[in-house]
Short mmCIF file of C-alpha atoms in Angstrom, two decimals:
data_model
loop_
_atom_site.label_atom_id
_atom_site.label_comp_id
_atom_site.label_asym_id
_atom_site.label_seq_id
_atom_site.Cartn_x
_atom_site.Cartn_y
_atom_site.Cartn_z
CA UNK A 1 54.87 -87.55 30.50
CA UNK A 2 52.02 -89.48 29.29
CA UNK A 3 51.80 -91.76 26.07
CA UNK A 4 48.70 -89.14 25.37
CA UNK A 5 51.37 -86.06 25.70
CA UNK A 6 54.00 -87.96 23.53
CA UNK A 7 52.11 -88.42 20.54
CA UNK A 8 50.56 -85.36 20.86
CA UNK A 9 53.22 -82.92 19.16
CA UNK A 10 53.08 -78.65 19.54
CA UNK A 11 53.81 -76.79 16.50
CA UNK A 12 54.30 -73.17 18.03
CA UNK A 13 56.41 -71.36 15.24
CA UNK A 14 55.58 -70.42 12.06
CA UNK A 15 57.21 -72.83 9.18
CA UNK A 16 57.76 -75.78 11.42
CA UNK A 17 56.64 -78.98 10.96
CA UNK A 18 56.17 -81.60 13.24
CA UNK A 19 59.09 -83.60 14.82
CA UNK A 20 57.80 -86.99 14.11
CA UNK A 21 55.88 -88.72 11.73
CA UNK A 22 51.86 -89.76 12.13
CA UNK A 23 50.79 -93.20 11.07
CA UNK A 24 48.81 -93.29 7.74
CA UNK A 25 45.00 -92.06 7.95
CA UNK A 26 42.25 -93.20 6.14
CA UNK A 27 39.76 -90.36 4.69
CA UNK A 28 36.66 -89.59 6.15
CA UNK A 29 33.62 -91.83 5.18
CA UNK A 30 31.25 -89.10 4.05
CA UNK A 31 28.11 -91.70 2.46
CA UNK A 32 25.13 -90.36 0.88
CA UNK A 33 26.30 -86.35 1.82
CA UNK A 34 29.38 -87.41 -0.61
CA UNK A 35 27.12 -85.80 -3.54
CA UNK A 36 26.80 -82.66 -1.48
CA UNK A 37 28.29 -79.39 -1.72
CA UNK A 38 26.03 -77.55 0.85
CA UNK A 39 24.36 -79.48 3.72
CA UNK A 40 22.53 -77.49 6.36
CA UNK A 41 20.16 -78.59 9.07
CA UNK A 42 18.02 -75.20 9.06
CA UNK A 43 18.58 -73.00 6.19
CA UNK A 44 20.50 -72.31 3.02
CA UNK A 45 20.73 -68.26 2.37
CA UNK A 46 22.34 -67.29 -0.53
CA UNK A 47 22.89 -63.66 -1.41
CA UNK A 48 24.66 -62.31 -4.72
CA UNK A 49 25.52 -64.62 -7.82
CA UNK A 50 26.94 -67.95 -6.26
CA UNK A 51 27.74 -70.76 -8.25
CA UNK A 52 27.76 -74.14 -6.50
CA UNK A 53 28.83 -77.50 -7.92
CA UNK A 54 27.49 -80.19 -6.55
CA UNK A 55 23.99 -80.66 -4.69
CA UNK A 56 22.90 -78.43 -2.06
CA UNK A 57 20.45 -79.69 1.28
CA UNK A 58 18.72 -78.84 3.92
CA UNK A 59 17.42 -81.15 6.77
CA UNK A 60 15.08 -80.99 8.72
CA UNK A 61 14.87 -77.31 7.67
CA UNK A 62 12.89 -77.12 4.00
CA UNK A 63 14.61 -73.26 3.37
CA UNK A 64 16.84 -72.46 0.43
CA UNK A 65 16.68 -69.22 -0.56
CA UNK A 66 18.68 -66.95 -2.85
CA UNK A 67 19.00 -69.20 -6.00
CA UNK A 68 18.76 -67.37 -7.82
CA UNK A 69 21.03 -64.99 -8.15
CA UNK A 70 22.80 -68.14 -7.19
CA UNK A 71 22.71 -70.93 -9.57
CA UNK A 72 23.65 -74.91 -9.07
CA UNK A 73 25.79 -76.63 -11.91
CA UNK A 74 26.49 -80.81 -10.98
CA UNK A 75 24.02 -81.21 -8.63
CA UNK A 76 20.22 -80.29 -7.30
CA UNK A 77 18.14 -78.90 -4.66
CA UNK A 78 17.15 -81.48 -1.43
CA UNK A 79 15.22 -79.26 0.50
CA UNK A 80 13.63 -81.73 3.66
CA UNK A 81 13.37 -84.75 1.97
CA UNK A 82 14.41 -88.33 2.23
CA UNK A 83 17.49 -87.82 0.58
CA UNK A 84 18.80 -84.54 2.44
CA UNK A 85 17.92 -86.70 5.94
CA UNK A 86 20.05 -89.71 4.77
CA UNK A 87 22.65 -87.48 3.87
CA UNK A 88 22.71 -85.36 7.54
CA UNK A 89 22.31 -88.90 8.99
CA UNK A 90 25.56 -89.55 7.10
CA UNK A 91 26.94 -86.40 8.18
CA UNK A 92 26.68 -87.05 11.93
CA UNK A 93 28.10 -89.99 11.47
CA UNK A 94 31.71 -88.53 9.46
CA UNK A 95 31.62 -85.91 12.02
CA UNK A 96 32.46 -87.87 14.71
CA UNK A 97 34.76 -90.09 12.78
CA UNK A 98 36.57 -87.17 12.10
CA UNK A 99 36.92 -85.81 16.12
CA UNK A 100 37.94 -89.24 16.95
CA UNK A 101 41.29 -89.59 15.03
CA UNK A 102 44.38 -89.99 16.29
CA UNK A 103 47.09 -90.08 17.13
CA UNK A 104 46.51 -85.62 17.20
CA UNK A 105 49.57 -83.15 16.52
CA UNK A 106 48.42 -80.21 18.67
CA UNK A 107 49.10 -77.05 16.72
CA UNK A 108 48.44 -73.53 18.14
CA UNK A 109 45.63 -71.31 17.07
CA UNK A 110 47.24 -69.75 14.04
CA UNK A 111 48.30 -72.26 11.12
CA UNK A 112 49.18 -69.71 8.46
CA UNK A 113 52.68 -69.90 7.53
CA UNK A 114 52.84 -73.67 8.56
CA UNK A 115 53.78 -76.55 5.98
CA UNK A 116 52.35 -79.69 7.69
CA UNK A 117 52.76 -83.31 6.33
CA UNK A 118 49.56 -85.55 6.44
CA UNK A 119 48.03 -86.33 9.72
CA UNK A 120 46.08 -85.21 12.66
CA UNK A 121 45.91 -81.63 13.86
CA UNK A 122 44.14 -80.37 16.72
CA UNK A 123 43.28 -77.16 19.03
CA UNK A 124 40.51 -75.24 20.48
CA UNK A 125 40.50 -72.55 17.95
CA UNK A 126 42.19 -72.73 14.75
CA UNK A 127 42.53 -69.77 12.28
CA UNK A 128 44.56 -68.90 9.14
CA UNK A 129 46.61 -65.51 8.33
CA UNK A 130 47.96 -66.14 5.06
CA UNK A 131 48.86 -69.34 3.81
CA UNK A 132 48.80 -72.46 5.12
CA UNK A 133 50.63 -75.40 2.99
CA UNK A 134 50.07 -79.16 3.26
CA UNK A 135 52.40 -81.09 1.59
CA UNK A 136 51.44 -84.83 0.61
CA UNK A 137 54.82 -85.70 0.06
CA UNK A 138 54.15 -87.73 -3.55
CA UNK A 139 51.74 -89.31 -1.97
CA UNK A 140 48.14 -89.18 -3.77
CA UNK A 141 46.15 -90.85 -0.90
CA UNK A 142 47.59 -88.69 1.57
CA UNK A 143 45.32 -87.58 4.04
CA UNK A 144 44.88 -84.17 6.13
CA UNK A 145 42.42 -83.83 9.10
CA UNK A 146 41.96 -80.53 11.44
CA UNK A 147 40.24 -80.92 14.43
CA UNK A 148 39.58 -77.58 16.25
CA UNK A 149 36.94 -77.61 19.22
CA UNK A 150 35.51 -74.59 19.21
CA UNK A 151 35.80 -72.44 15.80
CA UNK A 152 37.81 -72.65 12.80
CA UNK A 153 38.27 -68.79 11.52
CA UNK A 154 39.94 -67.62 8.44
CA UNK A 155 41.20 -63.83 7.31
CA UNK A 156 40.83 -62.04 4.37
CA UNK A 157 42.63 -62.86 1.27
CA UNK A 158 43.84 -65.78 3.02
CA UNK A 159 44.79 -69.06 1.24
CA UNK A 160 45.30 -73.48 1.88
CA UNK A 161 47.59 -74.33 -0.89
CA UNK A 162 48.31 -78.07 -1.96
CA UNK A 163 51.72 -79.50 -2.83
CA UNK A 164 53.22 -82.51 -4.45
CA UNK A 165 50.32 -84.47 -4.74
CA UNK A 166 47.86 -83.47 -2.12
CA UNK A 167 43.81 -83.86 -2.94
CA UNK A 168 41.24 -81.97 -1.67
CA UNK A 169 39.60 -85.19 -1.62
CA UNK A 170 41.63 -85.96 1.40
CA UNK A 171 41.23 -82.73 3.55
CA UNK A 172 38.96 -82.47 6.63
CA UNK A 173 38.39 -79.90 8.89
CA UNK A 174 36.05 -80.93 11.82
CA UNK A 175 34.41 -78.03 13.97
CA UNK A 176 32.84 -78.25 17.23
CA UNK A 177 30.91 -75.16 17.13
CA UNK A 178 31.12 -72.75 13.80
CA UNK A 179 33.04 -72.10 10.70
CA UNK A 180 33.83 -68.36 8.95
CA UNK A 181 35.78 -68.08 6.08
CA UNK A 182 37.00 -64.45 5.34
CA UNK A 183 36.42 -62.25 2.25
CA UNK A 184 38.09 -63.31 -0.60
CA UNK A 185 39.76 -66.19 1.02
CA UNK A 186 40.48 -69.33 -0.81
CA UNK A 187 39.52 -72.50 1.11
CA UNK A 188 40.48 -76.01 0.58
CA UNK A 189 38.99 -79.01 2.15
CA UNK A 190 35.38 -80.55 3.65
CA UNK A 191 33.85 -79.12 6.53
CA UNK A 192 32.40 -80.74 9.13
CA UNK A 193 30.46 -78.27 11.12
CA UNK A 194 28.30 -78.68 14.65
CA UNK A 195 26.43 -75.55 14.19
CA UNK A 196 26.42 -73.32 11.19
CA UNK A 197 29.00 -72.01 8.57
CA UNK A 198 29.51 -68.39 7.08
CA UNK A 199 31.14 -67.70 3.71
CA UNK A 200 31.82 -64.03 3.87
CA UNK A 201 31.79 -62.16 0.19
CA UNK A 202 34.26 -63.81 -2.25
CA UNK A 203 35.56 -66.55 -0.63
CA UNK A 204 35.95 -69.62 -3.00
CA UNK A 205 35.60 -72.96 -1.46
CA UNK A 206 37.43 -76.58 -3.20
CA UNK A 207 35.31 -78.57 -1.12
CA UNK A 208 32.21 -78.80 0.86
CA UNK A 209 30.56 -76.71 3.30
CA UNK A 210 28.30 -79.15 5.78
CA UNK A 211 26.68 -78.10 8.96
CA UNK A 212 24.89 -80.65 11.04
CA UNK A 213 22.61 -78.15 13.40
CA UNK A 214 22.74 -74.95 12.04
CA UNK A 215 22.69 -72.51 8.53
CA UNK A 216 25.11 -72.22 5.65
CA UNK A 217 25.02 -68.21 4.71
CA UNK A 218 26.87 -67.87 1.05
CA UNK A 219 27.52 -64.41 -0.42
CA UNK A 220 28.71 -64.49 -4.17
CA UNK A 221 31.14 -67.58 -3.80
CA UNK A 222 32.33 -70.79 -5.90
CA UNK A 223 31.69 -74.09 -3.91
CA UNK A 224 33.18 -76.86 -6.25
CA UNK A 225 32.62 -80.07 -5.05
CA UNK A 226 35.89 -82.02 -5.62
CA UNK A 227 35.62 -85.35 -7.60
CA UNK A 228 36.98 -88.07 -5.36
CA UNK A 229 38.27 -90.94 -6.96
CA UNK A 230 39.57 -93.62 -4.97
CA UNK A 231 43.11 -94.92 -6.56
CA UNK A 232 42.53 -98.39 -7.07
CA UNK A 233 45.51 -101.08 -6.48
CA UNK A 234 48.10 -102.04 -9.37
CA UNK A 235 46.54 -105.36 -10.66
CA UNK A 236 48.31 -107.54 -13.77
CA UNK A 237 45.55 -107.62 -16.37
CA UNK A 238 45.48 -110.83 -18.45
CA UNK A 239 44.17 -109.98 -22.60
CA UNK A 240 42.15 -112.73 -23.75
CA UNK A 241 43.13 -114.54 -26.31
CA UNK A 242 42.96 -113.16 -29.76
CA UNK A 243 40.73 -114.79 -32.08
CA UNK A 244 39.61 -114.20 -35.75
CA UNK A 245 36.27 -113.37 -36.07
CA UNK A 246 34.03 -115.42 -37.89
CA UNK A 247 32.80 -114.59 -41.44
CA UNK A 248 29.69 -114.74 -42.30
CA UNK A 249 29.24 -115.36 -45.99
CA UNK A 250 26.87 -112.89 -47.45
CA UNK A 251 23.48 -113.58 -47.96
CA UNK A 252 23.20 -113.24 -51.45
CA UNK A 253 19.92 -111.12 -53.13
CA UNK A 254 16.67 -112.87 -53.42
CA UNK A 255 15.74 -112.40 -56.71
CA UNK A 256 11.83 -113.43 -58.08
CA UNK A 257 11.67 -114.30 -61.71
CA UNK A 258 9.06 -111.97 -63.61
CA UNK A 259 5.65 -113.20 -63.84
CA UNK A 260 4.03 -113.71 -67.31
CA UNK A 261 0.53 -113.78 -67.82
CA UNK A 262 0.13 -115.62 -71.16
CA UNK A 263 -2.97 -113.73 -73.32
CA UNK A 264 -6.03 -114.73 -72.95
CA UNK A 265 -7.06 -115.77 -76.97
CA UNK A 266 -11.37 -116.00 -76.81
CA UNK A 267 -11.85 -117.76 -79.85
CA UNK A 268 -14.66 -117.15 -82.63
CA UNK A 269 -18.17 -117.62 -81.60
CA UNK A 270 -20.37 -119.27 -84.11
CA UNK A 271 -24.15 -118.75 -84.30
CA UNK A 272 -25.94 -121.85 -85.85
CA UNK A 273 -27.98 -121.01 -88.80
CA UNK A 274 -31.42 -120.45 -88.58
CA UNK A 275 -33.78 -122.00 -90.50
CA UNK A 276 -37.31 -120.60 -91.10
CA UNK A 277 -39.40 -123.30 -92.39
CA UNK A 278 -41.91 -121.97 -95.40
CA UNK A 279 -45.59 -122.51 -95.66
CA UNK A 280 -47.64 -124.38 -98.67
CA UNK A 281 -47.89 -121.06 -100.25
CA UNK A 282 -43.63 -120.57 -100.26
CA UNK A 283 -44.47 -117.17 -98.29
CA UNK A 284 -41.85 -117.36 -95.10
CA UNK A 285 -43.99 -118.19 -92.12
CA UNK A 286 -43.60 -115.21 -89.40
CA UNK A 287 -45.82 -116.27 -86.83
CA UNK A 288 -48.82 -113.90 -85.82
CA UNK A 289 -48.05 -111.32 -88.69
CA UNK A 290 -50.91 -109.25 -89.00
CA UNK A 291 -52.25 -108.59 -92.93
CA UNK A 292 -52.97 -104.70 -94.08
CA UNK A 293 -55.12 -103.67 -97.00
CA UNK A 294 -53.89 -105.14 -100.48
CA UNK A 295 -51.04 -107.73 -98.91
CA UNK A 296 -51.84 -110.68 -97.49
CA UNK A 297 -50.67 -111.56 -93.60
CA UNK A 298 -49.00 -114.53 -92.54
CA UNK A 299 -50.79 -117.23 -90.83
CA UNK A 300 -49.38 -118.62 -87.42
CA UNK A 301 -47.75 -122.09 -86.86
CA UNK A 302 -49.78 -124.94 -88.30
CA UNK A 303 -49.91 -125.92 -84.42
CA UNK A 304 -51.50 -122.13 -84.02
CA UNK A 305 -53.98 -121.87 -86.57
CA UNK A 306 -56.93 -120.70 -84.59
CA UNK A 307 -57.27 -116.51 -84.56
CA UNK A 308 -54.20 -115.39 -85.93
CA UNK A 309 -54.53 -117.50 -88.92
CA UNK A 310 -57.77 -115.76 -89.42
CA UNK A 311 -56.04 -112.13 -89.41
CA UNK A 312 -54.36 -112.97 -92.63
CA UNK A 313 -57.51 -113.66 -94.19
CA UNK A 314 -58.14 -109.92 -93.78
CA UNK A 315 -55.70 -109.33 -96.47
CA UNK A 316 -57.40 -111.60 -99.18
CA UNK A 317 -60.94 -109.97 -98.07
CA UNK A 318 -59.46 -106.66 -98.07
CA UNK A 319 -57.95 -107.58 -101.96
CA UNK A 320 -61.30 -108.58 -103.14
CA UNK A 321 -63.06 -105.50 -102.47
CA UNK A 322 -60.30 -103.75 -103.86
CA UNK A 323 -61.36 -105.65 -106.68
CA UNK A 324 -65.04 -105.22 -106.87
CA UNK A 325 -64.38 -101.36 -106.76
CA UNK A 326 -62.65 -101.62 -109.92
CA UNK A 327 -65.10 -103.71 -111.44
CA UNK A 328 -67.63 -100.87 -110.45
CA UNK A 329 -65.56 -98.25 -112.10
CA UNK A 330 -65.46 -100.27 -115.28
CA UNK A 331 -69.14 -100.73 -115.42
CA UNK A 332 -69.77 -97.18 -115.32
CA UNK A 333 -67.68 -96.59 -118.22
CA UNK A 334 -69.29 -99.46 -119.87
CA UNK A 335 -72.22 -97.22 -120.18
CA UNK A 336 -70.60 -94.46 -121.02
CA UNK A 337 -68.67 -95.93 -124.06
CA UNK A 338 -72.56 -97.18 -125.11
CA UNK A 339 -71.77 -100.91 -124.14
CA UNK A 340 -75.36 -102.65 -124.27
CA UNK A 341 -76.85 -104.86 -121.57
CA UNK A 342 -76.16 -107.71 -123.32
CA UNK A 343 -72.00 -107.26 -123.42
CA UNK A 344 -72.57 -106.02 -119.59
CA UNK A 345 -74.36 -109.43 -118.78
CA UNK A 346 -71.63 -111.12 -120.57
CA UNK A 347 -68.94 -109.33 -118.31
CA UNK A 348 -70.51 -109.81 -115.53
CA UNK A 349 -70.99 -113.83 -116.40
CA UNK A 350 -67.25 -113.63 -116.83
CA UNK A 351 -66.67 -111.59 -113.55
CA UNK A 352 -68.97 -114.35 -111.90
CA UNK A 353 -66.80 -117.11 -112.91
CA UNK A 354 -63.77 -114.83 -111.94
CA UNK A 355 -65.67 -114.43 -108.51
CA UNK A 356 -66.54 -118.25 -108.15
CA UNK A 357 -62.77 -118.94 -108.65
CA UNK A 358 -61.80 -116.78 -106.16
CA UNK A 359 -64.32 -118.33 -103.83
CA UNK A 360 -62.63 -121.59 -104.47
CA UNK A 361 -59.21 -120.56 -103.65
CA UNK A 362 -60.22 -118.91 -100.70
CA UNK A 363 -61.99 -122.15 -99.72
CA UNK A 364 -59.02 -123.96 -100.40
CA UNK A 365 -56.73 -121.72 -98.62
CA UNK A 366 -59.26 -121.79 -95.50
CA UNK A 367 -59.05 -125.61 -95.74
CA UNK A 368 -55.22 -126.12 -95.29
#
């Protein structure tokens, strides 16, 4: 027998597991399709009310269809674009990871019923009738990976349960041609399909559904991406040192003394006295004054005798002819009263030296 046929081990009946133990595997490198959900390389077709959790892609096909009903929680649409090519780039490149592991426990085409340990499985077909177990065996990184070369098919109601500590992280199912998972099944695990992949009505996926080639067709499922954390390595953690933090004395309040504006005080204003000089006559001198009938005006400065000087002459002028009327008045009743011409002569000798006075003054007052 070959080394090929000794590490290849047959599980034929139902509730075996295999008679030796595989070496350790590492999980599939998924890259940029990681974020995915659904990955197709024609079409996504949805039909009823899906949800899907994650992103769902389609390269170099551009059709989703059927969201809604359907609806995407996580995650969003690629539909032919840069980052649903990277991600089927990606995708071709996990697939063949996948069909190249070994060493591979050949297991016939029925698993249900089977409790396998982690490792390699492979066969043309594979299909599940009721419940197939993988058991991780307390280990968290344990990893599970199906290789079937033709078609992976799955029955109604049928189920892939996880036990002591298995991940669907760490569960791979690699298909050469296409993938159909039964109504109402319950699915655990990425696939890795050639061609196209069918979720009939019901079936609930803890995974991923990726097709290279081909469609994904969903009717009313739940695709949950699975979170996949990688369990890092026990490291010793060193604290830093403690140290007190330094206190910053409070700045204390600004505080701006109040302004006062002292009052302004504007202190008494005093007006010099004026004086208003008098004239030879003691009448106050109000330059330019005009006279009026019976009171004298008041002649200009003695600098400014010329014209308005003369209009208080008008006054005196105005007061002798006041005068002369009243001298008429008395004549007349001179005559009346039966004065004689004689005692009218004499008054009017007397008026004339009352006239030649006058004269004088006025001469006098024209000469200052």
């Amino acid at each position: 027998m070959g080394t090929a046929a000794v590490m290849v081990l047959m599980v034929g009946v139902a509730g075996m597991s295999p008679a030796s133990a595989q070496s350790a595997q590492a999980p599939v490198g998924l890259g940029t399709a990681t974020s995915f959900a659904v990955l197709a390389g024609s079409t996504v077709t949805n039909t009823g009310p899906s949800v899907i959790s994650g992103d769902v892609g389609v390269s170099p096909g551009s059709a989703i269809v059927g969201f809604p009903p359907g609806i995407v929680v996580n995650g969003v649409f690629h539909a032919a674009d840069a980052v649903a090519a990277q991600a089927q780039d990606d995708l071709t490149t996990a697939y063949n990871d996948a069909a190249g592991r070994s060493p591979v426990t050949a297991v016939g085409p029925e698993l249900g019923g089977l409790t396998l340990a982690p490792g390699v499985y492979g066969g043309g077909t594979l299909q599940i009738t009721g419940t197939l177990t993988l058991d991780a065996q307390g280990d968290p990184n344990a990893v599970f990976i199906f290789q079937a070369a033709s078609t992976l098919i799955t029955a109604s109601a049928s189920d892939v349960s996880l036990i002591n500590g298995a991940d669907p992280c760490n569960v791979f199912w690699q298909v050469g041609s296409s993938a159909t998972l039964g109504t109402g099944s319950d699915f655990v695990g990425t696939i890795l399909a050639l061609t196209s992949i069918t979720a009939q009505t019901g079936a609930d996926v803890q995974g991923r559904l990726l097709a290279r080639n081909g469609a994904v067709t969903l009717d009313t499922n739940t695709i949950t991406r699975p979170d996949c954390d990688v369990v890092p390595p026990t490291t010793t953690t060193t604290a830093p040192p403690t140290t007190s933090p330094t206190v910053t004395p409070p700045i204390p309040p600004v505080v701006i003394p109040p302004i006062v504006i002292p009052p302004i005080v504007i202190g008494p204003i005093t007006i010099p006295g004026i004086t208003i000089p008098g004239i030879g006559d003691d009448r106050p001198n109000f330059p330019n004054f005009p006279g009026f009938p019976g009171f004298p005006g008041f002649p200009g400065d003695r600098d400014d005798r010329g014209d308005r000087g003369d209009r208080g002459d008008r006054g005196d002028r105005g007061d002798e002819r006041g005068r002369d009327e009243g001298q008429k008045d008395k004549d007349k009743d001179g005559n009346q009263n039966g004065h004689d011409k004689d005692s009218h002569k004499s008054y009017d000798n007397a008026e004339y030296k009352d006239h030649d006075k006058d004269k004088d003054k006025k001469d006098s007052h024209e000469s200052h």
